[in-house]
PDB file of C-alpha atoms in Angstrom:
ATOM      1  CA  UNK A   1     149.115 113.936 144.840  1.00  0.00           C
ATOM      2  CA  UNK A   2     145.663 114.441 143.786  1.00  0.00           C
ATOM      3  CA  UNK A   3     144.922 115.410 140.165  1.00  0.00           C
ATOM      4  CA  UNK A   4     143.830 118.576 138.746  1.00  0.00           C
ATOM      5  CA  UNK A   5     140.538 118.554 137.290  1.00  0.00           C
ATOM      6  CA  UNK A   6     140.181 121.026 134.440  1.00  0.00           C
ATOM      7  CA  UNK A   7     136.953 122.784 133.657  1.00  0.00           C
ATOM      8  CA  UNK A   8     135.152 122.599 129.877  1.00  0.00           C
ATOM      9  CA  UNK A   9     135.339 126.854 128.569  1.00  0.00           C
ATOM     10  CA  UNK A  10     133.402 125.981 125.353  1.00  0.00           C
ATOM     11  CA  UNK A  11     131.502 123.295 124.336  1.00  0.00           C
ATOM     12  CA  UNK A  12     128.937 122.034 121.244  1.00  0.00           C
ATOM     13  CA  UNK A  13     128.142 119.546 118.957  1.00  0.00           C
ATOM     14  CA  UNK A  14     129.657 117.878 116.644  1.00  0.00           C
ATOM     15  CA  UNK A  15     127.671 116.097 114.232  1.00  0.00           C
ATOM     16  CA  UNK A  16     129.264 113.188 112.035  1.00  0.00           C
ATOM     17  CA  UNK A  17     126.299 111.371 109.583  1.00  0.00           C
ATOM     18  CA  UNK A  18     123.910 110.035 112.138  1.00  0.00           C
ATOM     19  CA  UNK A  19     125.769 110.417 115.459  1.00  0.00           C
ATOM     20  CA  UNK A  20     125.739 113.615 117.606  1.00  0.00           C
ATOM     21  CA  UNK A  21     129.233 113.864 119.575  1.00  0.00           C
ATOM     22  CA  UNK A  22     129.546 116.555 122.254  1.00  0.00           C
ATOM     23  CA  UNK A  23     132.859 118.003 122.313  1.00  0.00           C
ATOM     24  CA  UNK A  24     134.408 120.562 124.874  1.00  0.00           C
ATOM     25  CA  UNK A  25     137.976 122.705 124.616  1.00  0.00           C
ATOM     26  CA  UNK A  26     139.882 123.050 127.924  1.00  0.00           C
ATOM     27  CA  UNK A  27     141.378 125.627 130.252  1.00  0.00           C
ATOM     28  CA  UNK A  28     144.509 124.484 128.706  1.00  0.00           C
ATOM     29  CA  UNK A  29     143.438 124.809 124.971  1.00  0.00           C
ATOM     30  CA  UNK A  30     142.893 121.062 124.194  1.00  0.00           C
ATOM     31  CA  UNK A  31     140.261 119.490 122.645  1.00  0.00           C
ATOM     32  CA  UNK A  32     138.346 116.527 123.992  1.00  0.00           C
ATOM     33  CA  UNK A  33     135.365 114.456 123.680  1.00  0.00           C
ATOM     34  CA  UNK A  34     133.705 112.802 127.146  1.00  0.00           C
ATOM     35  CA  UNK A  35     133.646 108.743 127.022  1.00  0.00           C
ATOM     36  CA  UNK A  36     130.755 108.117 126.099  1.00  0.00           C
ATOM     37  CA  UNK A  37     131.411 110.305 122.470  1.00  0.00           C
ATOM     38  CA  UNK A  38     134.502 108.722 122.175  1.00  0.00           C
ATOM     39  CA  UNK A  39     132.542 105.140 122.133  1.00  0.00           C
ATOM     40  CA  UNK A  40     129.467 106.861 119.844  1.00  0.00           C
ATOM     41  CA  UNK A  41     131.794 107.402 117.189  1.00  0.00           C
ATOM     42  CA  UNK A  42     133.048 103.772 116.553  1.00  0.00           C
ATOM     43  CA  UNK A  43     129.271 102.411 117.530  1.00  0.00           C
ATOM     44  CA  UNK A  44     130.500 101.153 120.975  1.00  0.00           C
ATOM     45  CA  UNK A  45     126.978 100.808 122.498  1.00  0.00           C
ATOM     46  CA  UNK A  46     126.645  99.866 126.168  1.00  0.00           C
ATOM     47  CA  UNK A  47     125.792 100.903 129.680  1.00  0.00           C
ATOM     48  CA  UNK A  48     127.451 103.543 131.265  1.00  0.00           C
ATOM     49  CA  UNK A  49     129.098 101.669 134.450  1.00  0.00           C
ATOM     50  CA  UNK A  50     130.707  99.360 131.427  1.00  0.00           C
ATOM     51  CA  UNK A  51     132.115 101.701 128.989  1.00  0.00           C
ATOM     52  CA  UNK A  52     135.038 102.230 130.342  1.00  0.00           C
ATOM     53  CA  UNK A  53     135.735  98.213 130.048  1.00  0.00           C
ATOM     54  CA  UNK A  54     133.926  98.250 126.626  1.00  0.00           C
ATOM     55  CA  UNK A  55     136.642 100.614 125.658  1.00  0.00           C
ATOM     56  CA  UNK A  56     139.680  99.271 126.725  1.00  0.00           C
ATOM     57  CA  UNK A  57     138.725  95.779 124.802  1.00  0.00           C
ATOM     58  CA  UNK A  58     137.882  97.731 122.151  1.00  0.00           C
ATOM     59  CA  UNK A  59     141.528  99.268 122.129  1.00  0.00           C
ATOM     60  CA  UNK A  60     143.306  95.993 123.127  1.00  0.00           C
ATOM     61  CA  UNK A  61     141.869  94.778 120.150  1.00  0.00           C
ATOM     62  CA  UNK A  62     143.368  97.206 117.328  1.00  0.00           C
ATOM     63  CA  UNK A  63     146.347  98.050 119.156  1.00  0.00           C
ATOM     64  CA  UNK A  64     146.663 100.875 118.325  1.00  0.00           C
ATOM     65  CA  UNK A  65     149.294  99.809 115.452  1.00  0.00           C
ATOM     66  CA  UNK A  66     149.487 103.403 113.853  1.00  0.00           C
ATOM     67  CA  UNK A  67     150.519 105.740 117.197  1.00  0.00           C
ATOM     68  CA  UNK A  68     154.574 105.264 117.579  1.00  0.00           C
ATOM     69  CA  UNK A  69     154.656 107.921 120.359  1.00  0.00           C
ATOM     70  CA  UNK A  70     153.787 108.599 124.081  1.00  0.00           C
ATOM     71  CA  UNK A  71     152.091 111.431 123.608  1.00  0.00           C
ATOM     72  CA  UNK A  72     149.334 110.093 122.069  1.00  0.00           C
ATOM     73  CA  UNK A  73     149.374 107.057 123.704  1.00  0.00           C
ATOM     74  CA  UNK A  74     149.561 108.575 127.631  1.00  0.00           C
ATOM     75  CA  UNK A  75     145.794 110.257 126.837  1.00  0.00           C
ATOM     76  CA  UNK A  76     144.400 106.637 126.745  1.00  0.00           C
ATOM     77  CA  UNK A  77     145.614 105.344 129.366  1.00  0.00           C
ATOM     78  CA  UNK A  78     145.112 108.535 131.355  1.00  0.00           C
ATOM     79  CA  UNK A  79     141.993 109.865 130.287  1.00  0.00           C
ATOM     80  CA  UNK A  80     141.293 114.137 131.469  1.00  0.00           C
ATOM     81  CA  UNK A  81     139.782 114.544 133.900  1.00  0.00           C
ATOM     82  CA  UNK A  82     137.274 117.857 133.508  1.00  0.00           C
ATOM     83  CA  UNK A  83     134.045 119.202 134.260  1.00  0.00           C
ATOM     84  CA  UNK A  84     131.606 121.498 133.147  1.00  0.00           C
ATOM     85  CA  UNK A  85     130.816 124.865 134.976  1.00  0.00           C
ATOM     86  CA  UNK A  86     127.413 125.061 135.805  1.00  0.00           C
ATOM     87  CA  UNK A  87     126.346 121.451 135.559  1.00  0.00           C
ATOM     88  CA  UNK A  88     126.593 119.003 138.504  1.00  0.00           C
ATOM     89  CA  UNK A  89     128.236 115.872 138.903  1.00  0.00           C
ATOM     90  CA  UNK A  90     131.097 113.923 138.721  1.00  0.00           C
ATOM     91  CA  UNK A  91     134.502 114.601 136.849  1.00  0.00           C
ATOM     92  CA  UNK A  92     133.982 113.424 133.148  1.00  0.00           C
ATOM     93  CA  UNK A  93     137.025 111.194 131.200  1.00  0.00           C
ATOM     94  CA  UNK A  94     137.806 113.260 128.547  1.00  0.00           C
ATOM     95  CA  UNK A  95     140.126 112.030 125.582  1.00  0.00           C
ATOM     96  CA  UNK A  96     141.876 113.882 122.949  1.00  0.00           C
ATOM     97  CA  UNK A  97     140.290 114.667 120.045  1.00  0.00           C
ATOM     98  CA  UNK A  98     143.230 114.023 118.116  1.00  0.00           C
ATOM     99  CA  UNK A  99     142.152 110.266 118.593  1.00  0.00           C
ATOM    100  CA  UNK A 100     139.576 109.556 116.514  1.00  0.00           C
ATOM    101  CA  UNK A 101     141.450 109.830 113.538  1.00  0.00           C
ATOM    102  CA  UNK A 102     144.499 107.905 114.911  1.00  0.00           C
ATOM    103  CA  UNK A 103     142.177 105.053 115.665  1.00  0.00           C
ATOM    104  CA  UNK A 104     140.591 105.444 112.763  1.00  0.00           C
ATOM    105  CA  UNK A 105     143.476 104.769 110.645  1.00  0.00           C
ATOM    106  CA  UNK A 106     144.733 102.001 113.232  1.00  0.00           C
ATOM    107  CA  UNK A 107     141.265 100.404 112.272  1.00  0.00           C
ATOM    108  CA  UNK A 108     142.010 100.325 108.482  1.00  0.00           C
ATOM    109  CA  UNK A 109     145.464  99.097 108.413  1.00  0.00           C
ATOM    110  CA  UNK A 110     144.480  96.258 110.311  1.00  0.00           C
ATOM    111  CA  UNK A 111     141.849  95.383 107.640  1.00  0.00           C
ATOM    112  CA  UNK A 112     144.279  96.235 105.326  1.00  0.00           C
ATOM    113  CA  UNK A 113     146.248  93.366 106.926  1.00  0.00           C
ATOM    114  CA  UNK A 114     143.367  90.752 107.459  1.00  0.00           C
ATOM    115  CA  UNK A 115     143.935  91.168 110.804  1.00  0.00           C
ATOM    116  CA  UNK A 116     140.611  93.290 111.861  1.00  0.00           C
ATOM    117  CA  UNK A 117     138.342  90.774 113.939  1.00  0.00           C
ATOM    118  CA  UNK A 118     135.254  90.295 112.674  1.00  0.00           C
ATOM    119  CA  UNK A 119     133.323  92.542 115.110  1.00  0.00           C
ATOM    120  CA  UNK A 120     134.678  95.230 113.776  1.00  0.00           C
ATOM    121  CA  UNK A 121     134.067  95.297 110.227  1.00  0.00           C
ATOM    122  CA  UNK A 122     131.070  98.036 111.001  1.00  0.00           C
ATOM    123  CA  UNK A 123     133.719 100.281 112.799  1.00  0.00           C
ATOM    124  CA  UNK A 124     135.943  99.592 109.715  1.00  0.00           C
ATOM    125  CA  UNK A 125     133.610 101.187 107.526  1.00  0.00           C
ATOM    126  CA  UNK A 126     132.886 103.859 109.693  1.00  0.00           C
ATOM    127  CA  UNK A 127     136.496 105.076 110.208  1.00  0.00           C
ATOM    128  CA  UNK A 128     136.956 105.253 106.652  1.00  0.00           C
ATOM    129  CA  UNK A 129     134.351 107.751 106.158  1.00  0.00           C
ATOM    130  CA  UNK A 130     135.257 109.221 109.288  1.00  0.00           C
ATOM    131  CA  UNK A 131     138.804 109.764 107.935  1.00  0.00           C
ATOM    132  CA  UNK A 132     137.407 111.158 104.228  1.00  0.00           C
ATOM    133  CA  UNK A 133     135.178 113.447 105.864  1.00  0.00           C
ATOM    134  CA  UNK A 134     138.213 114.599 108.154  1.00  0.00           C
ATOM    135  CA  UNK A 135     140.992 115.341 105.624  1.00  0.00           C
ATOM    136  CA  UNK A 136     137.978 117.171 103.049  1.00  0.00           C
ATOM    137  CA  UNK A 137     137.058 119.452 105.779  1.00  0.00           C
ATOM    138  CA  UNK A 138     140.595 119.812 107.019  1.00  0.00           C
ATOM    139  CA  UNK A 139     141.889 121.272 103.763  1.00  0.00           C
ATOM    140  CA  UNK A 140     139.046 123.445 103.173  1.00  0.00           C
ATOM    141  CA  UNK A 141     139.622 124.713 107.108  1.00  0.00           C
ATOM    142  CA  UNK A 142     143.576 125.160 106.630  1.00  0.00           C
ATOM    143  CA  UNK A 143     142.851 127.170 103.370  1.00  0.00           C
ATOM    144  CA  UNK A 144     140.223 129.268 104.831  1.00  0.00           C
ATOM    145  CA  UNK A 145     143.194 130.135 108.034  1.00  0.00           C
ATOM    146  CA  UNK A 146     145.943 130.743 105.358  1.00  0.00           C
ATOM    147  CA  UNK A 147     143.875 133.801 103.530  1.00  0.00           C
ATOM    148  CA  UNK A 148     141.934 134.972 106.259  1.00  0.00           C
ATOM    149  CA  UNK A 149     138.710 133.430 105.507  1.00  0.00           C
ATOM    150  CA  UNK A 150     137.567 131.784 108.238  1.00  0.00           C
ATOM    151  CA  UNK A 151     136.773 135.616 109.602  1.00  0.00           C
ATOM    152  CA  UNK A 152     134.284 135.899 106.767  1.00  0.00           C
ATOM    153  CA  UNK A 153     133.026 132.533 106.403  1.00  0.00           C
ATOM    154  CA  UNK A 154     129.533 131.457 107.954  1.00  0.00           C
ATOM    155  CA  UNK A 155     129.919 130.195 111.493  1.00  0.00           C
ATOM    156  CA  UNK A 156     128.467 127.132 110.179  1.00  0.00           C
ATOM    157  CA  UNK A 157     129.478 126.856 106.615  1.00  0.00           C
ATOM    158  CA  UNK A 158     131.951 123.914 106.981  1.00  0.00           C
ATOM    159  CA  UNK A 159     129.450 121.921 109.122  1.00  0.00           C
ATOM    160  CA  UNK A 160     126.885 122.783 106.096  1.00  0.00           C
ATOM    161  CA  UNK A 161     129.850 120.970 104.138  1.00  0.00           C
ATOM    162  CA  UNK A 162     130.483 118.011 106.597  1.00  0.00           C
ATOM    163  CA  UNK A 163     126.243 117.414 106.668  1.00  0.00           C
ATOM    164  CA  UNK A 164     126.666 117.032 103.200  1.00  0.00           C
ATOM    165  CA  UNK A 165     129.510 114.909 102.348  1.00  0.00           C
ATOM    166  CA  UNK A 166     128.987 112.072 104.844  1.00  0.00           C
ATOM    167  CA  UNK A 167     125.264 111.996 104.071  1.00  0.00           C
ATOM    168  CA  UNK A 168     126.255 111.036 100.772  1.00  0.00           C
ATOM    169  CA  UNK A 169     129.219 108.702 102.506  1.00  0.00           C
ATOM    170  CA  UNK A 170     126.758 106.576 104.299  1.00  0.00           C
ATOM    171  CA  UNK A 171     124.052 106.833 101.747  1.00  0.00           C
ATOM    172  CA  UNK A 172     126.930 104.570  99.625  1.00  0.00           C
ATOM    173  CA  UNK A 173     127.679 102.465 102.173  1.00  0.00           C
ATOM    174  CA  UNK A 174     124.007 101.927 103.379  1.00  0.00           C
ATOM    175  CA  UNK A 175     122.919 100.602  99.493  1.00  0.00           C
ATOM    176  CA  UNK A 176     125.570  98.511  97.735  1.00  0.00           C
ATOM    177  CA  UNK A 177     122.835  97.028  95.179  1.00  0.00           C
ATOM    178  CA  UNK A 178     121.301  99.462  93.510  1.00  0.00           C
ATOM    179  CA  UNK A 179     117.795  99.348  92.458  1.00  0.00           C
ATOM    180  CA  UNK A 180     118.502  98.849  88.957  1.00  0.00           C
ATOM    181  CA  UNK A 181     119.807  95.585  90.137  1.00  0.00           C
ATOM    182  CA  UNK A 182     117.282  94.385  91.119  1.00  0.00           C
ATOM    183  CA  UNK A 183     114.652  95.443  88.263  1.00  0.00           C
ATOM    184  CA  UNK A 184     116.976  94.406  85.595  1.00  0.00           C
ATOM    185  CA  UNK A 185     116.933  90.723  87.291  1.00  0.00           C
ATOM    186  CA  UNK A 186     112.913  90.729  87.613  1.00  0.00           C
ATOM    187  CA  UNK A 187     112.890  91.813  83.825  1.00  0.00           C
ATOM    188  CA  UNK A 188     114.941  89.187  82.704  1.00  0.00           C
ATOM    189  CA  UNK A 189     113.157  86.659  84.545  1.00  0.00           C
ATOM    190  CA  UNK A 190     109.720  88.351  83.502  1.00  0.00           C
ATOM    191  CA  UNK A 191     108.682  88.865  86.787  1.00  0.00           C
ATOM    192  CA  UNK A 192     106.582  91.981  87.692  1.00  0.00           C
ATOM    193  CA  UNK A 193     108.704  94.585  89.069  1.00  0.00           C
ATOM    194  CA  UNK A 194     106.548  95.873  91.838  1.00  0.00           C
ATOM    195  CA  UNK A 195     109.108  98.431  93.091  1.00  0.00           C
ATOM    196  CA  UNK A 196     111.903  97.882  95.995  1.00  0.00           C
ATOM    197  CA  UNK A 197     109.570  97.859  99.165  1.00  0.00           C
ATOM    198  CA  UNK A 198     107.942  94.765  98.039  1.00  0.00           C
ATOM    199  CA  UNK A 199     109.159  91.362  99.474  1.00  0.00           C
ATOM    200  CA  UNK A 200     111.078  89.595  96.764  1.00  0.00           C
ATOM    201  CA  UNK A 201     111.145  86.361  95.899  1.00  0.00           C
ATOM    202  CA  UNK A 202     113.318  83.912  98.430  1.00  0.00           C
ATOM    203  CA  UNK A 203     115.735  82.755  95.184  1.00  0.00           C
ATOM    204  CA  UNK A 204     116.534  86.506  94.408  1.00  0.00           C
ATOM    205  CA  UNK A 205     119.328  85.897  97.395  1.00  0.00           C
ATOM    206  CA  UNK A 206     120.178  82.608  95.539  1.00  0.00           C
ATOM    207  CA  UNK A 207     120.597  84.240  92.613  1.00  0.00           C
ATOM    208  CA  UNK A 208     122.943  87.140  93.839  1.00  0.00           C
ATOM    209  CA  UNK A 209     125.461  85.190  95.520  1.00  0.00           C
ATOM    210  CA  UNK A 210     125.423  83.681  92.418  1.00  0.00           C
ATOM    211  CA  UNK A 211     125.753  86.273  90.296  1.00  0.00           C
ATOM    212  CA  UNK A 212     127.651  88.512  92.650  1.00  0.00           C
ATOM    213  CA  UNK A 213     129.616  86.819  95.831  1.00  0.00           C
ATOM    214  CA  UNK A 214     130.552  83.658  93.857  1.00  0.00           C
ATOM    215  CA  UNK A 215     132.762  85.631  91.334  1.00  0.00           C
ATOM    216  CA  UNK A 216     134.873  88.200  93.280  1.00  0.00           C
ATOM    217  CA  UNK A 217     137.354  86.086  94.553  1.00  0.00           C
ATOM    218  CA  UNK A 218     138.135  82.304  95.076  1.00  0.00           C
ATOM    219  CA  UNK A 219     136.441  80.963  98.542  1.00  0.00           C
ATOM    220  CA  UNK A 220     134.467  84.311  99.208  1.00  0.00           C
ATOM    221  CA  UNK A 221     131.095  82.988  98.609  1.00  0.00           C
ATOM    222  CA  UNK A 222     132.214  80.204 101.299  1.00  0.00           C
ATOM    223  CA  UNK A 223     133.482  82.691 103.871  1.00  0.00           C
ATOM    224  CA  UNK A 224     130.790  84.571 103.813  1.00  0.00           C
ATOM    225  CA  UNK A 225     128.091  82.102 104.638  1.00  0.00           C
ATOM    226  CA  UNK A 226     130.472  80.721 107.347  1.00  0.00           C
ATOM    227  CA  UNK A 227     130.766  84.065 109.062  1.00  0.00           C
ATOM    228  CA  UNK A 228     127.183  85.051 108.274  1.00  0.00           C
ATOM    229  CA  UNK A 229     124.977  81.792 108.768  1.00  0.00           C
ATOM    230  CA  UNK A 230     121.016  82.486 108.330  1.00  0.00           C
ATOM    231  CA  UNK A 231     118.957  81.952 111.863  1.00  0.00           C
ATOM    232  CA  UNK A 232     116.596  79.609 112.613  1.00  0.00           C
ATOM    233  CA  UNK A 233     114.274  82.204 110.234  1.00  0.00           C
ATOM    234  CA  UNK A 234     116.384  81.501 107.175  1.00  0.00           C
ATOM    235  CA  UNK A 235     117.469  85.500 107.903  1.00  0.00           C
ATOM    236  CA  UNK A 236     121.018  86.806 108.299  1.00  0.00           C
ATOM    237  CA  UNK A 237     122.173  88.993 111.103  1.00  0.00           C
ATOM    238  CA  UNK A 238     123.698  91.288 108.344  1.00  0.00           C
ATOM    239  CA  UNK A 239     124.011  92.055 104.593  1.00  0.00           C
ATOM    240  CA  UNK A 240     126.734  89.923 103.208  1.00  0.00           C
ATOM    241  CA  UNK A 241     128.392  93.216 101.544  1.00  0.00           C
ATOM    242  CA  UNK A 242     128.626  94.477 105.326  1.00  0.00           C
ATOM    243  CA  UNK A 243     131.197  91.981 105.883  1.00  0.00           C
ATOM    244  CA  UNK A 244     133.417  92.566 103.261  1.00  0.00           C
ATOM    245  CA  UNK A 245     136.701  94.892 103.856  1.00  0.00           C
ATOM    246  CA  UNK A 246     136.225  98.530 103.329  1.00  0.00           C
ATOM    247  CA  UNK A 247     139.674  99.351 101.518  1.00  0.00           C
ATOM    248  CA  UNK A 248     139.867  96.331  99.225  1.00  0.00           C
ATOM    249  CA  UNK A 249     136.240  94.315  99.491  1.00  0.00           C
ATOM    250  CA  UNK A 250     133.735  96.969  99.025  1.00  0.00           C
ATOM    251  CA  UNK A 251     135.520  98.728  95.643  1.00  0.00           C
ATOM    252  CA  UNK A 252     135.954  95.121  94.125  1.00  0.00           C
ATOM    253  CA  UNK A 253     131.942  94.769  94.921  1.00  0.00           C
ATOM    254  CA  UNK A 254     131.123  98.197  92.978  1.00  0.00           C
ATOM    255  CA  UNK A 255     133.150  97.430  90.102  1.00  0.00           C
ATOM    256  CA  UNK A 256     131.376  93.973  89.800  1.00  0.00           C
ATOM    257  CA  UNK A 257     128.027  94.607  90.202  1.00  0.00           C
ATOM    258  CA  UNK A 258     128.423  97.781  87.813  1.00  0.00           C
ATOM    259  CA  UNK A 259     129.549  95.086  85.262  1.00  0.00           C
ATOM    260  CA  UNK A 260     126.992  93.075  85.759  1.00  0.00           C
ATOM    261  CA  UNK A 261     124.322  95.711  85.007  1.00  0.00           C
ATOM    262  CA  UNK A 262     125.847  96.100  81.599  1.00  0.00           C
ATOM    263  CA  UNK A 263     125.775  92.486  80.884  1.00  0.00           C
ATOM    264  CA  UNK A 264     122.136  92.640  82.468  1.00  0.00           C
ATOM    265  CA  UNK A 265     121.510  95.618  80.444  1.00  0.00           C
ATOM    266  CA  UNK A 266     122.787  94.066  76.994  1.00  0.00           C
ATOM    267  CA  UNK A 267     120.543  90.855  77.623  1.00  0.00           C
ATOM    268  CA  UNK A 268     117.071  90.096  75.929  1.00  0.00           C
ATOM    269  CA  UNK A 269     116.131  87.024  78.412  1.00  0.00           C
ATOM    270  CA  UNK A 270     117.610  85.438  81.554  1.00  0.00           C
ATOM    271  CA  UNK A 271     119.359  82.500  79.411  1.00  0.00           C
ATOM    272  CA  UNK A 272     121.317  84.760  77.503  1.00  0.00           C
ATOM    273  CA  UNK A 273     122.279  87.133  80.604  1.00  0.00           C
ATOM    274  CA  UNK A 274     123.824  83.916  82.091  1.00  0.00           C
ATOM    275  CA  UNK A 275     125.922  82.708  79.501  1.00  0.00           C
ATOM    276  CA  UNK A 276     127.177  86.208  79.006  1.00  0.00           C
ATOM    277  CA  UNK A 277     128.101  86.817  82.654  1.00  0.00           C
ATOM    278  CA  UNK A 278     129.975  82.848  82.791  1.00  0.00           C
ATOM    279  CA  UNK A 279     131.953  83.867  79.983  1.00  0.00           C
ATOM    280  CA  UNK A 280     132.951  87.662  81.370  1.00  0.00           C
ATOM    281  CA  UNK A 281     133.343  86.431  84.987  1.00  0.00           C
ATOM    282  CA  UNK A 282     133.639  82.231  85.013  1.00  0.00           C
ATOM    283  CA  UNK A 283     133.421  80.883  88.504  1.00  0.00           C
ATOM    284  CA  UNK A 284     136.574  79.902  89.571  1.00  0.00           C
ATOM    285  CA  UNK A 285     137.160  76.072  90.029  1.00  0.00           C
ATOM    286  CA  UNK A 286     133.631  75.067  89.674  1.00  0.00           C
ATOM    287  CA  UNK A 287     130.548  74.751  87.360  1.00  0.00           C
ATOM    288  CA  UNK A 288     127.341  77.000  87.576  1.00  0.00           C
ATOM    289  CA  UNK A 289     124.381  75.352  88.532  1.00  0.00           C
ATOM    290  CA  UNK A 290     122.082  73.959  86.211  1.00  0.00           C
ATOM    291  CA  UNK A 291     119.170  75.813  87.978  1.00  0.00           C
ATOM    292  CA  UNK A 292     120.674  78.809  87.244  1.00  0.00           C
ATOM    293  CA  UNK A 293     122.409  78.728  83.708  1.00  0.00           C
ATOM    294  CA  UNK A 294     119.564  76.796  81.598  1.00  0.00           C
ATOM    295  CA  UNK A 295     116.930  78.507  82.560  1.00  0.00           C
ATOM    296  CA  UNK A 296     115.731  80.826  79.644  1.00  0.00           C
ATOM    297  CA  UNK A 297     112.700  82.431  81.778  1.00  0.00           C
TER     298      UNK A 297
END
């Protein structure tokens, strides 16, 4: 019994921070993005002839822990079939739309659990935007169908409002230290503050896991340099922040460091700003370094 393949009647573009997704309704009403989208919106990069393996890993890993039904399960599995009138080809995979979100949240309670492998923490971070971005558009869209706005409103006025909300998401996610930082640490050590583009100094990494990673929790500092070794360069693969859990990492890391600008702020030298910050955030179990706390430069 050969399958039906169903044919694309409207298609665009869905755009979602930096990533461009095309998406296409159905003959039959439902909404789906091709493969390839599906895998752009989690960062799946690869070649075409191994997305569809790329994919399937990537769903074997989170399990999809938050779908307790068939129906949403059968679309994976089973992706739709369709094509798209005019344009040559192949029969594209489509999958529900309804997805994204659904894997989205599947991603976060797994991190939720400290069960999200480590390969994923990007995607982590990622569906929780995704998912903030979905439910502030969602209300505005269900309000705007409930009084009979939506026949008024600018075609694009809630992708005006999407543009702006996630460019502001990723802008916070993309910049955990803020500037002032990193100027309030050059002050107190009286070093010239040439501005953010400049190279700094090699200890200003020593200092901030000192400062920052060493003080969150017990055994973070540890972790982190375990999963996120320097190369043969002395450079990391990634930002230590960018390994850090989106629901329960990343809001303990703002609170800190916003701390620590006031104790920063409140300090006259670099002596004083360390014996403040031991006594408002002591490292747990150990001593700081002499290096670090004497130093009155």
């Amino acid at each position: 019994m050969s399958t039906h393949i169903l044919k694309s009647t409207h298609d665009g573009i869905l755009k979602i921070g930096e990533v461009e997704l095309e998406c296409h309704v159905l003959e039959d009403t439902r909404r789906v993005f091709a493969l390839k989208d599906l895998m752009a919106a989690f960062n799946l990069q690869n070649s075409q002839k191994d997305q569809p393996r790329v994919l399937n890993a990537f769903l074997n890993k989170i399990k999809f822990i938050s779908i307790g039904n068939e129906e949403l399960r059968s679309p994976l599995c089973k992706p739709i079939k369709f094509i798209i009138p005019g344009k040559g080809g192949s029969p594209l995979n489509g999958y529900a739309a309804e997805l994204i979100p659904e894997i989205c949240n599947s991603i976060l309670i797994l991190s939720s659990r400290y069960m999200l492998p480590i390969d994923l923490r990007e995607a982590a971070e990622r569906s929780s935007i995704l998912l903030n971005s979905f439910a502030k558009i969602g209300i505005l869209a269900l309000v705007d169908e409930a009084t009979g706005y939506q026949d008024q409103r600018d075609k694009n006025a809630l992708r005006a409002i999407l543009d702006k909300y996630l460019s502001a998401e990723y802008s916070a996610w993309a910049k955990r230290f803020p500037d002032e930082f990193y100027r309030e640490m050059f002050r107190l050590k009286n070093w010239e503050w040439l501005g953010m583009k400049i190279n700094r100094p090699g200890v200003v990494g020593h200092y901030t896991n000192e400062i920052v990673y060493s003080r969150l929790a017990p055994g973070v500092l540890s972790e982190l340099k375990r999963i996120n070794p320097p190369d043969e360069t002395g450079k990391r693969k990634a930002k230590h922040h960018q390994w850090l859990t989106p629901d329960i990492g990343h809001p303990a890391l703002n609170q800190h460091i916003f701390a620590v600008l006031a104790i920063m702020r409140l300090s006259s030298s670099w002596g004083i700003f360390t014996r403040n910050l031991t006594k408002a955030f002591p490292k747990i179990g150990e001593q700081m370094g002499l290096d670090f706390e004497e130093s009155e430069s």
